[in-house]
């Protein structure tokens, strides 16, 4: 005796990464978003924050070519290391940070400033760049002196029209 069984399986997925922050460059401007790392603890796995920068909001696209750069400003309270990757880049992952410096403000507070090179969006097509900010807090810093210390990370996007 033979029985006939027909089955069908269908699955769908969304390949878009979880985006924590989205910046839309539709006009010449300056945008900022802060990440509060109040619960960060030393561990072997890095902390990953995704954000995107786009020349479209889904309905409107920038009407001119635009360039932008990213500046990441952090406090220097914790011994953290930072890397920034372009997710939709087919090349091997190389951090986009080209400048890493410590600056003192007018109140005597020190900040780490991480900068990238300029990138260009062309008005002829809507584009979105997805970034991955990787923050590492090594396990070797599991001592009481780092307890209850908060680190602040500010992502700054400065865009300009290309004329």
mmCIF file of C-alpha atoms in Angstrom:
data_model
loop_
_atom_site.group_PDB
_atom_site.id
_atom_site.type_symbol
_atom_site.label_atom_id
_atom_site.label_comp_id
_atom_site.label_asym_id
_atom_site.label_seq_id
_atom_site.Cartn_x
_atom_site.Cartn_y
_atom_site.Cartn_z
ATOM 1 C CA UNK A 1 0.000 0.000 0.000
ATOM 2 C CA UNK A 2 1.312 3.400 -1.003
ATOM 3 C CA UNK A 3 0.057 6.735 0.197
ATOM 4 C CA UNK A 4 0.520 10.021 -1.538
ATOM 5 C CA UNK A 5 1.444 13.040 0.521
ATOM 6 C CA UNK A 6 1.743 16.515 -0.900
ATOM 7 C CA UNK A 7 3.378 19.227 1.138
ATOM 8 C CA UNK A 8 4.444 22.745 0.574
ATOM 9 C CA UNK A 9 6.696 24.906 2.695
ATOM 10 C CA UNK A 10 7.120 28.619 2.270
ATOM 11 C CA UNK A 11 9.317 30.947 4.232
ATOM 12 C CA UNK A 12 10.012 34.648 3.980
ATOM 13 C CA UNK A 13 12.584 36.795 5.691
ATOM 14 C CA UNK A 14 13.666 40.392 5.836
ATOM 15 C CA UNK A 15 17.377 40.846 5.212
ATOM 16 C CA UNK A 16 17.444 44.403 6.523
ATOM 17 C CA UNK A 17 19.484 44.738 9.706
ATOM 18 C CA UNK A 18 17.998 46.154 12.870
ATOM 19 C CA UNK A 19 18.602 49.901 12.555
ATOM 20 C CA UNK A 20 18.914 51.794 15.821
ATOM 21 C CA UNK A 21 19.143 55.278 14.247
ATOM 22 C CA UNK A 22 18.232 56.688 10.810
ATOM 23 C CA UNK A 23 19.478 59.972 9.353
ATOM 24 C CA UNK A 24 17.865 61.458 6.233
ATOM 25 C CA UNK A 25 19.899 63.917 4.177
ATOM 26 C CA UNK A 26 17.345 65.842 2.167
ATOM 27 C CA UNK A 27 18.834 69.271 2.660
ATOM 28 C CA UNK A 28 22.080 70.806 3.774
ATOM 29 C CA UNK A 29 22.141 70.367 7.541
ATOM 30 C CA UNK A 30 23.725 68.923 10.646
ATOM 31 C CA UNK A 31 22.142 66.059 12.589
ATOM 32 C CA UNK A 32 23.066 64.483 15.922
ATOM 33 C CA UNK A 33 21.975 61.379 17.798
ATOM 34 C CA UNK A 34 23.236 60.258 21.218
ATOM 35 C CA UNK A 35 23.742 56.718 22.479
ATOM 36 C CA UNK A 36 23.799 56.381 26.267
ATOM 37 C CA UNK A 37 25.943 53.426 27.219
ATOM 38 C CA UNK A 38 24.816 53.246 30.834
ATOM 39 C CA UNK A 39 24.642 49.464 30.983
ATOM 40 C CA UNK A 40 27.853 48.619 29.171
ATOM 41 C CA UNK A 41 30.016 46.030 30.965
ATOM 42 C CA UNK A 42 33.320 44.385 30.079
ATOM 43 C CA UNK A 43 32.753 41.275 27.950
ATOM 44 C CA UNK A 44 34.313 39.268 25.156
ATOM 45 C CA UNK A 45 31.612 40.141 22.586
ATOM 46 C CA UNK A 46 31.556 43.666 21.163
ATOM 47 C CA UNK A 47 28.540 45.947 21.411
ATOM 48 C CA UNK A 48 27.061 46.659 17.983
ATOM 49 C CA UNK A 49 24.908 49.653 17.060
ATOM 50 C CA UNK A 50 23.467 50.008 13.557
ATOM 51 C CA UNK A 51 22.481 53.266 11.933
ATOM 52 C CA UNK A 52 21.692 54.387 8.420
ATOM 53 C CA UNK A 53 22.213 57.539 6.407
ATOM 54 C CA UNK A 54 20.016 58.092 3.382
ATOM 55 C CA UNK A 55 19.248 60.705 0.754
ATOM 56 C CA UNK A 56 15.593 59.671 0.767
ATOM 57 C CA UNK A 57 12.865 59.407 3.383
ATOM 58 C CA UNK A 58 10.903 56.931 1.271
ATOM 59 C CA UNK A 59 8.862 59.613 -0.482
ATOM 60 C CA UNK A 60 11.292 62.442 -1.199
ATOM 61 C CA UNK A 61 14.843 62.224 -2.515
ATOM 62 C CA UNK A 62 17.437 64.982 -2.271
ATOM 63 C CA UNK A 63 17.288 67.161 -5.382
ATOM 64 C CA UNK A 64 21.032 67.879 -5.438
ATOM 65 C CA UNK A 65 24.207 65.869 -5.025
ATOM 66 C CA UNK A 66 25.278 65.845 -1.389
ATOM 67 C CA UNK A 67 28.354 64.857 0.498
ATOM 68 C CA UNK A 68 28.463 64.016 4.176
ATOM 69 C CA UNK A 69 30.888 62.941 6.820
ATOM 70 C CA UNK A 70 30.448 61.229 10.143
ATOM 71 C CA UNK A 71 31.985 62.362 13.386
ATOM 72 C CA UNK A 72 31.655 60.239 16.512
ATOM 73 C CA UNK A 73 32.251 62.135 19.749
ATOM 74 C CA UNK A 74 32.675 60.108 22.939
ATOM 75 C CA UNK A 75 33.541 60.782 26.513
ATOM 76 C CA UNK A 76 36.777 59.223 27.693
ATOM 77 C CA UNK A 77 35.409 57.716 30.906
ATOM 78 C CA UNK A 78 35.897 54.070 29.911
ATOM 79 C CA UNK A 79 38.717 52.299 28.017
ATOM 80 C CA UNK A 80 36.615 51.488 24.955
ATOM 81 C CA UNK A 81 37.731 50.916 21.389
ATOM 82 C CA UNK A 82 35.622 51.871 18.383
ATOM 83 C CA UNK A 83 35.338 50.712 14.777
ATOM 84 C CA UNK A 84 32.874 51.827 12.101
ATOM 85 C CA UNK A 85 31.932 49.689 9.108
ATOM 86 C CA UNK A 86 29.797 50.250 6.038
ATOM 87 C CA UNK A 87 27.430 47.254 6.010
ATOM 88 C CA UNK A 88 26.493 47.396 2.342
ATOM 89 C CA UNK A 89 30.123 47.422 1.255
ATOM 90 C CA UNK A 90 31.170 44.251 -0.578
ATOM 91 C CA UNK A 91 34.836 44.729 0.327
ATOM 92 C CA UNK A 92 36.312 43.160 3.426
ATOM 93 C CA UNK A 93 35.515 44.998 6.621
ATOM 94 C CA UNK A 94 37.962 47.802 7.206
ATOM 95 C CA UNK A 95 37.077 50.460 9.743
ATOM 96 C CA UNK A 96 36.112 53.759 8.113
ATOM 97 C CA UNK A 97 37.617 55.845 10.920
ATOM 98 C CA UNK A 98 40.391 57.957 9.417
ATOM 99 C CA UNK A 99 41.022 60.339 12.306
ATOM 100 C CA UNK A 100 41.078 59.446 16.010
ATOM 101 C CA UNK A 101 42.033 62.240 18.391
ATOM 102 C CA UNK A 102 41.446 63.440 21.947
ATOM 103 C CA UNK A 103 40.282 67.038 22.408
ATOM 104 C CA UNK A 104 39.678 69.131 25.508
ATOM 105 C CA UNK A 105 36.637 71.429 25.614
ATOM 106 C CA UNK A 106 36.408 74.856 27.276
ATOM 107 C CA UNK A 107 35.460 73.233 30.629
ATOM 108 C CA UNK A 108 38.456 70.901 30.789
ATOM 109 C CA UNK A 109 36.508 67.795 29.751
ATOM 110 C CA UNK A 110 38.239 65.415 27.357
ATOM 111 C CA UNK A 111 36.453 63.871 24.383
ATOM 112 C CA UNK A 112 37.548 61.334 21.781
ATOM 113 C CA UNK A 113 36.724 62.491 18.241
ATOM 114 C CA UNK A 114 36.522 59.842 15.510
ATOM 115 C CA UNK A 115 36.047 61.030 11.931
ATOM 116 C CA UNK A 116 35.440 59.493 8.513
ATOM 117 C CA UNK A 117 36.153 60.687 5.008
ATOM 118 C CA UNK A 118 33.380 62.355 3.016
ATOM 119 C CA UNK A 119 30.898 60.166 1.135
ATOM 120 C CA UNK A 120 28.677 61.292 -1.740
ATOM 121 C CA UNK A 121 25.003 60.740 -2.506
ATOM 122 C CA UNK A 122 23.915 61.528 -6.056
ATOM 123 C CA UNK A 123 20.470 63.024 -6.628
ATOM 124 C CA UNK A 124 19.814 60.711 -9.577
ATOM 125 C CA UNK A 125 18.934 57.758 -7.337
ATOM 126 C CA UNK A 126 17.759 57.151 -3.784
ATOM 127 C CA UNK A 127 20.521 55.609 -1.672
ATOM 128 C CA UNK A 128 20.928 54.361 1.871
ATOM 129 C CA UNK A 129 24.206 53.532 3.579
ATOM 130 C CA UNK A 130 23.950 51.228 6.576
ATOM 131 C CA UNK A 131 26.682 51.529 9.187
ATOM 132 C CA UNK A 132 27.754 49.288 12.019
ATOM 133 C CA UNK A 133 29.407 50.931 15.029
ATOM 134 C CA UNK A 134 31.361 48.321 16.993
ATOM 135 C CA UNK A 135 32.311 49.175 20.564
ATOM 136 C CA UNK A 136 34.641 46.881 22.481
ATOM 137 C CA UNK A 137 35.014 46.867 26.266
ATOM 138 C CA UNK A 138 37.550 44.094 27.000
ATOM 139 C CA UNK A 139 36.977 41.692 29.902
ATOM 140 C CA UNK A 140 40.323 42.681 31.386
ATOM 141 C CA UNK A 141 38.639 45.803 32.799
ATOM 142 C CA UNK A 142 36.353 43.938 35.218
ATOM 143 C CA UNK A 143 37.394 45.830 38.314
ATOM 144 C CA UNK A 144 35.469 47.963 40.780
ATOM 145 C CA UNK A 145 37.010 51.208 39.502
ATOM 146 C CA UNK A 146 34.880 50.992 36.320
ATOM 147 C CA UNK A 147 31.624 50.281 38.161
ATOM 148 C CA UNK A 148 28.798 52.819 37.653
ATOM 149 C CA UNK A 149 30.729 54.840 35.064
ATOM 150 C CA UNK A 150 28.695 55.955 32.056
ATOM 151 C CA UNK A 151 30.084 56.547 28.579
ATOM 152 C CA UNK A 152 28.301 58.807 26.124
ATOM 153 C CA UNK A 153 28.541 58.423 22.353
ATOM 154 C CA UNK A 154 27.326 61.110 19.977
ATOM 155 C CA UNK A 155 26.991 60.417 16.247
ATOM 156 C CA UNK A 156 27.190 63.612 14.195
ATOM 157 C CA UNK A 157 26.382 63.753 10.477
ATOM 158 C CA UNK A 158 27.322 66.906 8.591
ATOM 159 C CA UNK A 159 25.948 67.158 5.058
ATOM 160 C CA UNK A 160 26.581 69.722 2.354
ATOM 161 C CA UNK A 161 25.216 70.298 -1.121
ATOM 162 C CA UNK A 162 27.675 69.814 -3.944
ATOM 163 C CA UNK A 163 27.459 72.686 -6.402
#
